[in-house]
Amino acid sequence: MTTISGRTLLAGITGAPLSHSLSPVMHNAAYAEMGLDWVYVPLGVERVGDLPALAEALRVLPFVGINVTMPYKAAMLELCDEVATFADVAGAVNTIHVVEGRLVGYNTDGRGLVDSLAEGAGFQAAGRRVAILGAGGAAAAAVLALALEDAAAVSVVNRTPQRAAELVERLAPHARGTVLEAPEPGAQAESAVRSADLVVNATPVGMRPGDATLVPAEWLHGGQVVADMIYRPAITPLLAVATAAGAHAVGGLGMLVAQGAVSIEIWNGDSQQAAPRETMRAAMSRALAERDAGPDPARD
Ligand code: NAP
C-alpha cells in the first residue's frame, strides 16, 4: 500500500451501492507495482442528485480520475465537459479523466471485453457472428466494440425487445460494415444464439444464487465462445451449461481487469507504462477468495 503523503494523488470509484466493490484492491495493487503515488478510494453517492457535487469535487481536489459504475454511467456522462466518441455513442462513461479541472469521459468496458476475449479464448471478432444478451450500458459498449473489431453481425437479444431495437437503431450508424439486429424473443432469438460464434451475457442474470440461464442449454454448442460479464460467481449457470455443451467459457474477471487497466493507462497519460494486468487479476482473485470464505458470502 502506498504511503499517503501531501503529494499523493486521488483516484476512485463512484456508484451505488459500493460496499462490495473490489476495485480499490485491484487498483491500489497496480499503483504500488507501477510506483504511482496514487490512492484509489470508494466515493459512494447515494442520490443521483448529488452527482453534480461530486463532479465539482473532482474539479478542485487532486484527482487523476475516477471510475463510474452502476447506476451512474449515463448520469455522469452528462456532467463531463468532454466525452470520447465511443462513450458518447455507447451512452455511458465508466472512466473520467480529470485534466486541468475538466472532466473527460471515456468508456473502457468495450475494450475490456475485447481484450478479455482475446486473452481468455484467443477470440478475434473480425468476420464472426455475435449474440449479446441484454441491451443496457454494458451491452451497448460490447456491441460498439465488437463492431469496431469488424464482427460480421451482432444480434441484441433482450427481455424487453423494444429496448434492443432502440439500441440497434441508435448504434447502427456507427457500426461500419457490421450488421446489427434485434431478434424477437422465441425462434428469432434462438436462431441468433445458435448461429453465433460468440454469446455474451451483458445482464446481471446469474449473479444471485438460484438464477437460471437466459438461454436454454441446447442453444449452445462446441465451437462457440460463451462469455459472461459477471465475475462473481466465477462460474455462472450460463458458463456451466456452456462448458457442458462443449463451448469455450470466459468469465467476467478478465473484462473487469482489462477495463480497469485501460482506465489507469488513460489517467497515466503519455507515460506508455502498461498497467500490470497479472498483478491486478491476482489481487482480485485473492480478494474474491477471501470474500467467498467469509462469514456470509451469500449476502453480497
Ligand atoms: P443495465 O444498464 O442495468 O442493463 C441490464 C440489462 O439486463 C437490461 O438489458 C435488462 O433487460 C437485463 N436484465 C436485467 N434483469 C434481467 C432479468 N431478470 N431477465 C432478463 N434480462 C434482465 O446494466 P449494465 O450496466 O449494462 O450491466 C449489465 C451487467 O454487466 C451487470 O451484471 C454488470 O455488473 C456487468 N458488467 C460487468 C463488467 C465487467 O467488467 N466484468 C463491466 C460492466 C458491466 P431490460 O431491458 O428488459 O430491463
Short mmCIF file of C-alpha atoms and ligand atoms in Angstrom, two decimals:
data_model
loop_
_atom_site.label_atom_id
_atom_site.label_comp_id
_atom_site.label_asym_id
_atom_site.label_seq_id
_atom_site.Cartn_x
_atom_site.Cartn_y
_atom_site.Cartn_z
CA MET A 1 0.00 0.00 0.00
CA THR A 2 1.24 3.43 -0.94
CA THR A 3 2.37 5.67 1.91
CA ILE A 4 -0.02 8.62 1.72
CA SER A 5 1.77 11.96 1.73
CA GLY A 6 0.95 15.56 0.86
CA ARG A 7 1.74 14.77 -2.76
CA THR A 8 -0.45 11.66 -3.12
CA LEU A 9 -3.00 11.92 -5.94
CA LEU A 10 -6.51 10.53 -5.76
CA ALA A 11 -8.46 8.08 -7.90
CA GLY A 12 -11.64 6.23 -7.03
CA ILE A 13 -14.97 4.79 -7.97
CA THR A 14 -18.50 6.11 -7.69
CA GLY A 15 -21.73 4.13 -7.86
CA ALA A 16 -24.42 2.83 -5.52
CA PRO A 17 -24.06 0.60 -3.66
CA LEU A 18 -20.27 0.44 -3.46
CA SER A 19 -19.74 -1.52 -0.28
CA HIS A 20 -18.98 -4.72 -2.22
CA SER A 21 -16.65 -3.14 -4.78
CA LEU A 22 -13.24 -4.78 -5.01
CA SER A 23 -11.94 -2.16 -7.43
CA PRO A 24 -9.90 -0.44 -4.67
CA VAL A 25 -7.99 -3.69 -4.07
CA MET A 26 -7.24 -4.13 -7.77
CA HIS A 27 -6.23 -0.52 -8.41
CA ASN A 28 -4.11 0.01 -5.32
CA ALA A 29 -2.17 -3.19 -6.11
CA ALA A 30 -1.48 -1.81 -9.59
CA TYR A 31 -0.34 1.62 -8.34
CA ALA A 32 2.06 0.01 -5.86
CA GLU A 33 3.67 -2.06 -8.61
CA MET A 34 3.79 0.88 -11.03
CA GLY A 35 5.37 3.17 -8.44
CA LEU A 36 2.49 5.65 -8.75
CA ASP A 37 1.88 7.88 -5.71
CA TRP A 38 -1.88 7.47 -6.11
CA VAL A 39 -4.57 6.05 -3.85
CA TYR A 40 -7.93 4.65 -5.02
CA VAL A 41 -10.91 5.18 -2.75
CA PRO A 42 -14.67 4.46 -2.81
CA LEU A 43 -16.76 7.58 -3.49
CA GLY A 44 -20.24 6.38 -2.59
CA VAL A 45 -23.01 8.74 -3.70
CA GLU A 46 -26.48 7.64 -2.65
CA ARG A 47 -28.59 10.04 -4.69
CA VAL A 48 -28.20 10.86 -8.36
CA GLY A 49 -28.96 14.49 -7.42
CA ASP A 50 -25.64 14.62 -5.54
CA LEU A 51 -23.55 13.78 -8.61
CA PRO A 52 -23.03 17.46 -9.60
CA ALA A 53 -21.42 18.00 -6.17
CA LEU A 54 -19.12 15.03 -6.84
CA ALA A 55 -18.24 16.50 -10.25
CA GLU A 56 -17.29 19.81 -8.59
CA ALA A 57 -15.15 17.98 -6.03
CA LEU A 58 -13.32 16.17 -8.84
CA ARG A 59 -12.50 19.52 -10.44
CA VAL A 60 -10.94 21.06 -7.31
CA LEU A 61 -9.37 18.12 -5.48
CA PRO A 62 -6.17 16.40 -6.68
CA PHE A 63 -7.91 13.63 -8.64
CA VAL A 64 -6.33 11.92 -11.63
CA GLY A 65 -9.73 10.41 -12.40
CA ILE A 66 -12.46 8.06 -11.28
CA ASN A 67 -14.34 5.02 -12.44
CA VAL A 68 -18.13 5.06 -12.60
CA THR A 69 -20.28 2.01 -12.04
CA MET A 70 -24.00 1.22 -11.83
CA PRO A 71 -26.28 3.13 -11.77
CA TYR A 72 -24.46 6.35 -12.73
CA LYS A 73 -22.76 5.60 -16.04
CA ALA A 74 -25.30 7.62 -18.05
CA ALA A 75 -25.80 10.40 -15.48
CA MET A 76 -22.05 11.08 -15.15
CA LEU A 77 -21.74 11.34 -18.93
CA GLU A 78 -23.98 14.42 -18.76
CA LEU A 79 -21.66 16.03 -16.19
CA CYS A 80 -18.47 15.64 -18.25
CA ASP A 81 -17.01 18.63 -20.10
CA GLU A 82 -15.90 16.41 -22.96
CA VAL A 83 -16.78 12.83 -23.87
CA ALA A 84 -14.82 10.46 -26.10
CA THR A 85 -16.81 9.39 -29.16
CA PHE A 86 -17.05 5.75 -28.08
CA ALA A 87 -18.55 6.66 -24.68
CA ASP A 88 -20.85 9.22 -26.27
CA VAL A 89 -22.25 6.68 -28.75
CA ALA A 90 -22.47 3.95 -26.08
CA GLY A 91 -24.31 6.45 -23.87
CA ALA A 92 -22.25 5.53 -20.80
CA VAL A 93 -18.98 6.58 -19.17
CA ASN A 94 -17.14 4.24 -16.81
CA THR A 95 -13.94 6.32 -16.63
CA ILE A 96 -13.44 10.04 -16.08
CA HIS A 97 -10.04 11.63 -16.57
CA VAL A 98 -9.55 14.94 -14.76
CA VAL A 99 -7.45 17.20 -16.96
CA GLU A 100 -6.72 20.66 -15.52
CA GLY A 101 -10.10 20.77 -13.79
CA ARG A 102 -12.02 19.47 -16.81
CA LEU A 103 -13.82 16.13 -16.77
CA VAL A 104 -13.18 13.98 -19.83
CA GLY A 105 -15.39 10.88 -20.09
CA TYR A 106 -14.41 7.51 -21.54
CA ASN A 107 -15.86 4.03 -21.71
CA THR A 108 -13.31 1.23 -21.30
CA ASP A 109 -15.85 -1.63 -20.94
CA GLY A 110 -15.85 -2.40 -24.69
CA ARG A 111 -12.05 -2.59 -24.89
CA GLY A 112 -12.10 -4.63 -21.68
CA LEU A 113 -14.43 -7.19 -23.23
CA VAL A 114 -12.48 -7.44 -26.50
CA ASP A 115 -9.16 -7.82 -24.65
CA SER A 116 -10.57 -10.44 -22.28
CA LEU A 117 -11.93 -12.49 -25.20
CA ALA A 118 -8.54 -12.41 -26.90
CA GLU A 119 -6.74 -13.33 -23.70
CA GLY A 120 -9.25 -15.86 -22.37
CA ALA A 121 -10.23 -17.63 -25.58
CA GLY A 122 -7.97 -16.35 -28.37
CA PHE A 123 -11.17 -14.92 -29.88
CA GLN A 124 -10.97 -12.28 -32.61
CA ALA A 125 -14.31 -10.78 -33.63
CA ALA A 126 -13.49 -9.94 -37.26
CA GLY A 127 -15.92 -11.73 -39.57
CA ARG A 128 -17.70 -13.55 -36.71
CA ARG A 129 -21.35 -13.61 -35.61
CA VAL A 130 -22.18 -12.46 -32.09
CA ALA A 131 -25.26 -12.61 -29.83
CA ILE A 132 -25.35 -10.15 -26.92
CA LEU A 133 -27.82 -10.88 -24.11
CA GLY A 134 -29.02 -7.56 -22.67
CA ALA A 135 -29.49 -4.05 -24.00
CA GLY A 136 -28.18 -1.82 -21.20
CA GLY A 137 -24.99 0.23 -20.97
CA ALA A 138 -22.61 -2.76 -20.90
CA ALA A 139 -24.37 -4.30 -23.89
CA ALA A 140 -24.08 -1.02 -25.82
CA ALA A 141 -20.33 -0.87 -25.16
CA ALA A 142 -19.98 -4.52 -26.22
CA VAL A 143 -21.94 -4.05 -29.47
CA LEU A 144 -19.93 -0.99 -30.40
CA ALA A 145 -16.55 -2.53 -29.54
CA LEU A 146 -17.32 -5.71 -31.49
CA ALA A 147 -18.50 -3.65 -34.48
CA LEU A 148 -15.24 -1.67 -34.35
CA GLU A 149 -13.44 -5.05 -34.43
CA ASP A 150 -15.34 -5.78 -37.69
CA ALA A 151 -17.67 -8.52 -36.44
CA ALA A 152 -19.87 -9.72 -39.32
CA ALA A 153 -23.11 -9.41 -37.34
CA VAL A 154 -24.21 -8.61 -33.79
CA SER A 155 -27.69 -9.59 -32.54
CA VAL A 156 -29.02 -7.92 -29.39
CA VAL A 157 -31.30 -10.34 -27.52
CA ASN A 158 -33.16 -8.67 -24.67
CA ARG A 159 -36.02 -9.35 -22.26
CA THR A 160 -37.59 -6.10 -23.45
CA PRO A 161 -37.27 -6.39 -27.25
CA GLN A 162 -38.20 -2.73 -27.77
CA ARG A 163 -35.08 -1.69 -25.85
CA ALA A 164 -32.93 -3.95 -28.06
CA ALA A 165 -34.49 -2.43 -31.18
CA GLU A 166 -33.80 1.09 -29.89
CA LEU A 167 -30.18 0.20 -29.13
CA VAL A 168 -29.66 -1.26 -32.59
CA GLU A 169 -31.23 1.80 -34.22
CA ARG A 170 -29.01 4.14 -32.19
CA LEU A 171 -25.77 2.22 -32.82
CA ALA A 172 -26.36 1.23 -36.47
CA PRO A 173 -24.92 4.47 -37.93
CA HIS A 174 -21.63 3.73 -36.08
CA ALA A 175 -21.41 0.01 -36.87
CA ARG A 176 -19.48 0.41 -40.14
CA GLY A 177 -19.88 -2.90 -42.05
CA THR A 178 -21.25 -4.88 -39.09
CA VAL A 179 -24.93 -5.89 -39.41
CA LEU A 180 -26.85 -5.12 -36.19
CA GLU A 181 -30.07 -6.98 -35.45
CA ALA A 182 -32.66 -7.08 -32.66
CA PRO A 183 -34.33 -10.51 -32.91
CA GLU A 184 -37.73 -11.06 -31.33
CA PRO A 185 -37.82 -13.46 -28.35
CA GLY A 186 -38.56 -17.05 -29.41
CA ALA A 187 -37.49 -18.53 -32.74
CA GLN A 188 -35.57 -15.45 -33.90
CA ALA A 189 -33.59 -15.22 -30.65
CA GLU A 190 -32.92 -18.97 -30.74
CA SER A 191 -31.59 -18.77 -34.28
CA ALA A 192 -29.35 -15.79 -33.37
CA VAL A 193 -27.84 -17.61 -30.37
CA ARG A 194 -27.46 -20.97 -32.14
CA SER A 195 -25.71 -19.40 -35.12
CA ALA A 196 -23.42 -17.16 -33.02
CA ASP A 197 -19.67 -17.76 -32.76
CA LEU A 198 -19.72 -15.67 -29.58
CA VAL A 199 -22.50 -15.31 -26.98
CA VAL A 200 -22.07 -12.62 -24.30
CA ASN A 201 -24.19 -12.21 -21.18
CA ALA A 202 -24.46 -8.45 -20.50
CA THR A 203 -27.22 -8.77 -17.88
CA PRO A 204 -26.99 -9.35 -14.10
CA VAL A 205 -28.77 -12.71 -14.50
CA GLY A 206 -26.52 -15.37 -12.97
CA MET A 207 -25.21 -13.25 -10.12
CA ARG A 208 -27.69 -14.45 -7.50
CA PRO A 209 -27.82 -17.98 -6.16
CA GLY A 210 -30.66 -19.82 -7.92
CA ASP A 211 -30.59 -17.64 -11.06
CA ALA A 212 -31.46 -19.57 -14.20
CA THR A 213 -29.62 -19.20 -17.52
CA LEU A 214 -31.06 -16.74 -20.00
CA VAL A 215 -30.68 -19.20 -22.87
CA PRO A 216 -31.56 -22.90 -22.89
CA ALA A 217 -28.53 -25.21 -22.79
CA GLU A 218 -29.47 -26.78 -26.12
CA TRP A 219 -28.90 -23.48 -27.94
CA LEU A 220 -25.17 -23.68 -27.07
CA HIS A 221 -22.61 -25.96 -28.69
CA GLY A 222 -18.96 -26.74 -29.29
CA GLY A 223 -17.11 -24.19 -31.39
CA GLN A 224 -18.78 -21.25 -29.63
CA VAL A 225 -17.20 -18.87 -27.14
CA VAL A 226 -19.64 -18.01 -24.33
CA ALA A 227 -18.63 -15.04 -22.18
CA ASP A 228 -20.28 -13.72 -19.04
CA MET A 229 -19.64 -10.18 -17.82
CA ILE A 230 -20.42 -11.39 -14.29
CA TYR A 231 -17.27 -12.21 -12.31
CA ARG A 232 -18.87 -13.37 -9.06
CA PRO A 233 -19.61 -16.23 -9.09
CA ALA A 234 -16.66 -17.14 -11.30
CA ILE A 235 -18.71 -19.90 -12.91
CA THR A 236 -22.23 -18.64 -13.60
CA PRO A 237 -25.05 -21.01 -14.60
CA LEU A 238 -24.58 -19.84 -18.20
CA LEU A 239 -20.88 -20.68 -18.16
CA ALA A 240 -21.60 -24.06 -16.57
CA VAL A 241 -24.07 -25.09 -19.28
CA ALA A 242 -21.80 -23.65 -21.98
CA THR A 243 -18.89 -25.79 -20.78
CA ALA A 244 -21.16 -28.84 -20.60
CA ALA A 245 -22.23 -28.15 -24.20
CA GLY A 246 -18.57 -28.09 -25.33
CA ALA A 247 -18.32 -24.30 -25.75
CA HIS A 248 -15.34 -22.24 -24.51
CA ALA A 249 -16.47 -20.35 -21.38
CA VAL A 250 -14.94 -16.98 -20.42
CA GLY A 251 -15.79 -15.37 -17.04
CA GLY A 252 -16.08 -11.65 -16.32
CA LEU A 253 -12.91 -11.21 -14.25
CA GLY A 254 -10.70 -10.71 -17.31
CA MET A 255 -13.01 -7.94 -18.53
CA LEU A 256 -13.00 -6.26 -15.13
CA VAL A 257 -9.20 -6.33 -15.01
CA ALA A 258 -8.82 -5.12 -18.59
CA GLN A 259 -11.27 -2.21 -18.28
CA GLY A 260 -9.52 -1.15 -15.06
CA ALA A 261 -6.09 -1.42 -16.67
CA VAL A 262 -7.17 0.77 -19.58
CA SER A 263 -8.53 3.36 -17.09
CA ILE A 264 -5.14 3.53 -15.37
CA GLU A 265 -3.40 3.93 -18.72
CA ILE A 266 -5.74 6.85 -19.59
CA TRP A 267 -5.08 8.58 -16.25
CA ASN A 268 -1.34 8.00 -16.57
CA GLY A 269 -1.35 10.00 -19.80
CA ASP A 270 1.60 9.79 -22.10
CA SER A 271 3.75 7.59 -19.88
CA GLN A 272 3.22 4.49 -22.09
CA GLN A 273 3.55 2.41 -18.92
CA ALA A 274 1.23 -0.60 -19.20
CA ALA A 275 -0.89 -1.36 -16.15
CA PRO A 276 0.14 -4.70 -14.58
CA ARG A 277 -2.83 -6.88 -15.55
CA GLU A 278 -1.46 -10.05 -13.92
CA THR A 279 -0.97 -8.26 -10.57
CA MET A 280 -4.47 -6.80 -10.81
CA ARG A 281 -6.01 -10.18 -11.58
CA ALA A 282 -4.11 -11.84 -8.73
CA ALA A 283 -5.22 -9.13 -6.26
CA MET A 284 -8.84 -9.55 -7.37
CA SER A 285 -8.67 -13.35 -7.20
CA ARG A 286 -7.28 -13.19 -3.66
CA ALA A 287 -9.95 -10.70 -2.54
CA LEU A 288 -12.72 -12.78 -4.13
CA ALA A 289 -11.46 -15.96 -2.46
CA GLU A 290 -11.33 -14.17 0.92
CA ARG A 291 -14.84 -12.90 0.43
CA ASP A 292 -16.16 -16.32 -0.57
CA ALA A 293 -14.59 -17.78 2.57
CA GLY A 294 -16.16 -15.04 4.71
CA PRO A 295 -18.95 -15.48 7.24
CA ASP A 296 -21.90 -14.69 4.96
CA PRO A 297 -20.84 -14.94 1.32
CA ALA A 298 -24.46 -15.15 0.07
CA ARG A 299 -25.24 -11.68 1.39
CA ASP A 300 -23.31 -9.84 -1.32
P1 NAP B 1 -28.12 -2.19 -17.14
O1 NAP B 1 -27.82 -0.99 -17.97
O2 NAP B 1 -28.97 -2.07 -15.93
O3 NAP B 1 -28.78 -3.30 -18.13
C1 NAP B 1 -29.22 -4.52 -17.62
C2 NAP B 1 -29.74 -5.40 -18.76
O4 NAP B 1 -30.03 -6.67 -18.17
C3 NAP B 1 -31.02 -4.91 -19.42
O5 NAP B 1 -30.98 -5.21 -20.79
C4 NAP B 1 -32.10 -5.74 -18.73
O6 NAP B 1 -33.22 -6.02 -19.53
C5 NAP B 1 -31.37 -7.03 -18.48
N1 NAP B 1 -31.93 -7.75 -17.35
C6 NAP B 1 -31.91 -7.38 -16.05
N2 NAP B 1 -32.53 -8.30 -15.29
C7 NAP B 1 -32.99 -9.26 -16.14
C8 NAP B 1 -33.72 -10.46 -15.97
N3 NAP B 1 -34.10 -10.87 -14.75
N4 NAP B 1 -34.01 -11.21 -17.05
C9 NAP B 1 -33.61 -10.81 -18.28
N5 NAP B 1 -32.91 -9.68 -18.52
C10 NAP B 1 -32.60 -8.91 -17.46
O7 NAP B 1 -26.76 -2.88 -16.64
P2 NAP B 1 -25.31 -2.80 -17.32
O8 NAP B 1 -24.57 -1.64 -16.80
O9 NAP B 1 -25.48 -2.93 -18.79
O10 NAP B 1 -24.60 -4.10 -16.70
C11 NAP B 1 -25.02 -5.41 -17.06
C12 NAP B 1 -24.16 -6.45 -16.34
O11 NAP B 1 -22.83 -6.39 -16.80
C13 NAP B 1 -24.10 -6.26 -14.82
O12 NAP B 1 -24.17 -7.53 -14.23
C14 NAP B 1 -22.73 -5.66 -14.60
O13 NAP B 1 -22.21 -5.97 -13.32
C15 NAP B 1 -21.94 -6.35 -15.70
N6 NAP B 1 -20.72 -5.60 -16.07
C16 NAP B 1 -19.52 -6.21 -15.88
C17 NAP B 1 -18.36 -5.54 -16.25
C18 NAP B 1 -17.02 -6.21 -16.04
O14 NAP B 1 -16.01 -5.51 -16.12
N7 NAP B 1 -16.96 -7.51 -15.84
C19 NAP B 1 -18.43 -4.25 -16.81
C20 NAP B 1 -19.69 -3.68 -17.00
C21 NAP B 1 -20.84 -4.35 -16.62
P3 NAP B 1 -34.45 -4.99 -19.73
O15 NAP B 1 -34.01 -4.02 -20.77
O16 NAP B 1 -35.57 -5.88 -20.15
O17 NAP B 1 -34.68 -4.35 -18.37
#
